[in-house]
Short mmCIF file of C-alpha atoms in Angstrom, two decimals:
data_model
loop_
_atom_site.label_atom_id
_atom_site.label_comp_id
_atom_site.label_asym_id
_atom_site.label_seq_id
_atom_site.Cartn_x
_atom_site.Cartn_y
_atom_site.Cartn_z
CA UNK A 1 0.00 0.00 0.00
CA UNK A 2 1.11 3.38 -1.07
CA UNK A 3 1.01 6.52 1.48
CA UNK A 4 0.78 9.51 -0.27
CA UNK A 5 2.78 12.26 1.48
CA UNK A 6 0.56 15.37 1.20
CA UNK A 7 1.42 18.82 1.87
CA UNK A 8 0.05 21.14 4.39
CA UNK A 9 0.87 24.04 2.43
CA UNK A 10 2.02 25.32 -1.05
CA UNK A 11 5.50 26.26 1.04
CA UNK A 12 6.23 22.62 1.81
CA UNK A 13 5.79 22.09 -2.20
CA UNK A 14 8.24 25.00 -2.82
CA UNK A 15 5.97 26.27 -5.20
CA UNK A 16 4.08 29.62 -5.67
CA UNK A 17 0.51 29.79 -4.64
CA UNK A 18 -1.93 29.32 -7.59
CA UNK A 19 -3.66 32.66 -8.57
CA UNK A 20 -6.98 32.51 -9.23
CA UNK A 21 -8.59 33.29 -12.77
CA UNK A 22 -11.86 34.19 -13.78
CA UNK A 23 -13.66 35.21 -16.77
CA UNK A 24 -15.21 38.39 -17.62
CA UNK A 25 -18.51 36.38 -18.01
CA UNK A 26 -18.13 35.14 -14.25
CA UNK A 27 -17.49 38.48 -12.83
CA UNK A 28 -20.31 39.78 -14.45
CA UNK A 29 -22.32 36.54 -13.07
CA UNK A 30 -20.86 37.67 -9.49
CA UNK A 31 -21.67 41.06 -9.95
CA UNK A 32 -25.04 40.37 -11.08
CA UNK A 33 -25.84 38.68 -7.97
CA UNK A 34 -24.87 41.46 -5.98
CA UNK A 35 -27.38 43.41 -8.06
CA UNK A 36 -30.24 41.12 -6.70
CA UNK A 37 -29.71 41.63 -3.41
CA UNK A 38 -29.78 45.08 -2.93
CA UNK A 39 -33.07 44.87 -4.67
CA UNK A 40 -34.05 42.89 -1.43
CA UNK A 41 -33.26 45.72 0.75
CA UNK A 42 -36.04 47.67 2.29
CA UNK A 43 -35.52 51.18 4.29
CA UNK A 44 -38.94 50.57 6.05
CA UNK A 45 -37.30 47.01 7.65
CA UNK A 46 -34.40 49.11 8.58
CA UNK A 47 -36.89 51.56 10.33
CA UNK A 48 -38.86 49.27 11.70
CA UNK A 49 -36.07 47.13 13.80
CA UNK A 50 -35.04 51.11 14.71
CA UNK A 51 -38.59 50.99 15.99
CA UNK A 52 -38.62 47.16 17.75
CA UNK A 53 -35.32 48.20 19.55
CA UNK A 54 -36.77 51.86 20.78
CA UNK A 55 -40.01 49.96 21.92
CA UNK A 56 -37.62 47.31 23.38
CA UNK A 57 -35.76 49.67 25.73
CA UNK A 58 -38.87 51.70 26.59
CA UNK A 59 -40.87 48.38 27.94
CA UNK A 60 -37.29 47.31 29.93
CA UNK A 61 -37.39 51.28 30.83
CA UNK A 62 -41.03 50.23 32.08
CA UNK A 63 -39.86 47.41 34.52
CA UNK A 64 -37.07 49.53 35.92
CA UNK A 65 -39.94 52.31 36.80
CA UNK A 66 -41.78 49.97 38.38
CA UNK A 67 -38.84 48.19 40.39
CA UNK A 68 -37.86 51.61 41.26
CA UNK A 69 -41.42 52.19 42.88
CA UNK A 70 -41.69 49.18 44.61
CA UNK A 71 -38.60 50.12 46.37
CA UNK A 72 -39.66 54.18 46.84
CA UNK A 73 -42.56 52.67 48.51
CA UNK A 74 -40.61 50.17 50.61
CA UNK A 75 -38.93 53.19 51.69
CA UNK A 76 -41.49 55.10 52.45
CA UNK A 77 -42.57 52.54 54.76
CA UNK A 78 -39.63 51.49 56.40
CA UNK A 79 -37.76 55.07 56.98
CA UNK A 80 -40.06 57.97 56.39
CA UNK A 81 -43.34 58.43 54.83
CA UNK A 82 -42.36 61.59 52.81
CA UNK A 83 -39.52 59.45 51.41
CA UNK A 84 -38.80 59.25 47.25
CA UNK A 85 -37.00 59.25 44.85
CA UNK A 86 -35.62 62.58 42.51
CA UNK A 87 -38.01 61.59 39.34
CA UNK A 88 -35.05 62.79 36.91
CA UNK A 89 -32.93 60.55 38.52
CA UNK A 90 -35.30 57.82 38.75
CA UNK A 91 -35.69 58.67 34.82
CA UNK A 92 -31.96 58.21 34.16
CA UNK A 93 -31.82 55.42 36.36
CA UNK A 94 -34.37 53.40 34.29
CA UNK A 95 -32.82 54.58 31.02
CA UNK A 96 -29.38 53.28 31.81
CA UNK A 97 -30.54 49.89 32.97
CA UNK A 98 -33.16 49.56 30.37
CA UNK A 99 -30.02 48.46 27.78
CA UNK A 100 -29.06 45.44 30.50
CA UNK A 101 -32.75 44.29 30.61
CA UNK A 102 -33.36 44.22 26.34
CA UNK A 103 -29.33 42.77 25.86
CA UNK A 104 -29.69 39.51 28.35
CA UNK A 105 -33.86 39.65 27.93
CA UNK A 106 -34.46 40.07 31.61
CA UNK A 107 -32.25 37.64 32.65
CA UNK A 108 -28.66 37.85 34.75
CA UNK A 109 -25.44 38.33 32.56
CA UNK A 110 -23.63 34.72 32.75
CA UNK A 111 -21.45 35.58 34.86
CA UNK A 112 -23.81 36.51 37.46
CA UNK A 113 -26.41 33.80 36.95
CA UNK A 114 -24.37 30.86 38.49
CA UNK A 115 -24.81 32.75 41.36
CA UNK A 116 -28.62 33.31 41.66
CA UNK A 117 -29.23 30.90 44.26
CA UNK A 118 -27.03 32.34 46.77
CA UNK A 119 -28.62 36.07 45.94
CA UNK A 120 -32.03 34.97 46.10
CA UNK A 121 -31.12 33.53 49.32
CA UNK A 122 -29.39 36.65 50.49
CA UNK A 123 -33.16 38.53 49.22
CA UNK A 124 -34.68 36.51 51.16
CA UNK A 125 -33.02 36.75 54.23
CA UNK A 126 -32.68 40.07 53.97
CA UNK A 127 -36.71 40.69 53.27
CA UNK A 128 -37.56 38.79 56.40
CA UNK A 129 -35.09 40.63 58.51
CA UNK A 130 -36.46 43.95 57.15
CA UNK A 131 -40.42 42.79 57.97
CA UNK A 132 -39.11 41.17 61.08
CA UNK A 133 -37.47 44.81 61.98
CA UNK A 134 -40.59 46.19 60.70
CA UNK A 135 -42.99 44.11 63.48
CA UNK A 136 -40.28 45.16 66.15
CA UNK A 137 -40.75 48.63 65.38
CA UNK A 138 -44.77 48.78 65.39
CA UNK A 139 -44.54 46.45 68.49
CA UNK A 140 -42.39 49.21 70.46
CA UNK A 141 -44.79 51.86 68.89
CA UNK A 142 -48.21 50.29 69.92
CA UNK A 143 -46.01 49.80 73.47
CA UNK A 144 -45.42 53.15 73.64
CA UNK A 145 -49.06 53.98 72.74
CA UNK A 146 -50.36 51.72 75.12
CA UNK A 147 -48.42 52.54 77.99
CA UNK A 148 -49.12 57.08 77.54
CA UNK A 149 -52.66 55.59 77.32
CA UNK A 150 -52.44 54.10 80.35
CA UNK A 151 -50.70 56.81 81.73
CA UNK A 152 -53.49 59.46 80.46
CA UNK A 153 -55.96 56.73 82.37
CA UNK A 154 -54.26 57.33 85.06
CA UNK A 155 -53.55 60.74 85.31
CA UNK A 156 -57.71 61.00 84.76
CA UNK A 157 -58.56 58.64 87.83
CA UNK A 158 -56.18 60.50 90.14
CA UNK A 159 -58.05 63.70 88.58
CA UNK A 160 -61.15 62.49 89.41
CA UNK A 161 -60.47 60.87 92.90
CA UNK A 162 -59.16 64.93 93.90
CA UNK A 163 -62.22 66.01 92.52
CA UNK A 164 -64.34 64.15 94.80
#
């Protein structure tokens, strides 16, 4: 049996690389085909993805807004009821995260995502701590309300008793 030693390249052969010929008939038949396609191109598509991406990042814009409330009226509850958010700022916010939502369609970047377990975790913890601190603090404010009404109740039987 024969092997055939082949060449990896035209060096190995120690010749010069074949240049490639074509007829005047083929480069018209080339340039013909070129032809046909940009008869296939249509402004209105190009204007219309232009259109899909805008309404893209205004819907991701949309689910920013609405995270961004959700946490202006956590805030509200938790620190102060006259709390929120600059609504330029709020506006920019949105618009600069609305990009991250459309590129990885609402999902986390790769790099992130092998780690959603441990930060939904870490959410979760840290919601129940916040309501749990939340109880705390209405328990110590009904406490507080309870015991100056029981100190007005008190003040008003002593008040009475020296009246009669």
């Amino acid at each position: 049996m024969e092997t055939e030693n082949l060449a990896v390249n035209d060096a190995e052969l120690g010749d010069t690389p074949a240049i490639e010929t074509h007829s005047e008939q083929d480069e018209k038949a080339f340039l013909s085909t070129l032809d046909d396609d940009s008869q296939d191109f249509d402004p209105t598509s190009v204007k219309a993805k232009e259109d899909d991406k805008k309404a893209e990042t205004e819907a991701a814009a949309g689910v920013v807004f609405i995270g961004l409330m959700t946490v202006e009226q956590t805030m509200k509850t938790m620190v102060h009821p006259e709390f929120g958010f600059d609504p330029d700022q709020s506006e920019a916010v949105a618009y600069k995260v609305a990009p991250l939502i459309v590129k990885y369609g609402g999902n986390p970047p790769p790099w992130l995502a092998a780690y959603m377990d441990e930060i939904m975790a870490v959410a979760a913890i840290g919601m129940l701590a916040i309501s749990s601190w939340m109880q705390v603090k209405q328990l110590k404010a009904a406490d507080i309300a309870a015991a100056k009404e029981k100190a007005k109740q008190a003040a008003n039987d002593d008040h009475q008793q020296e009246a009669a």
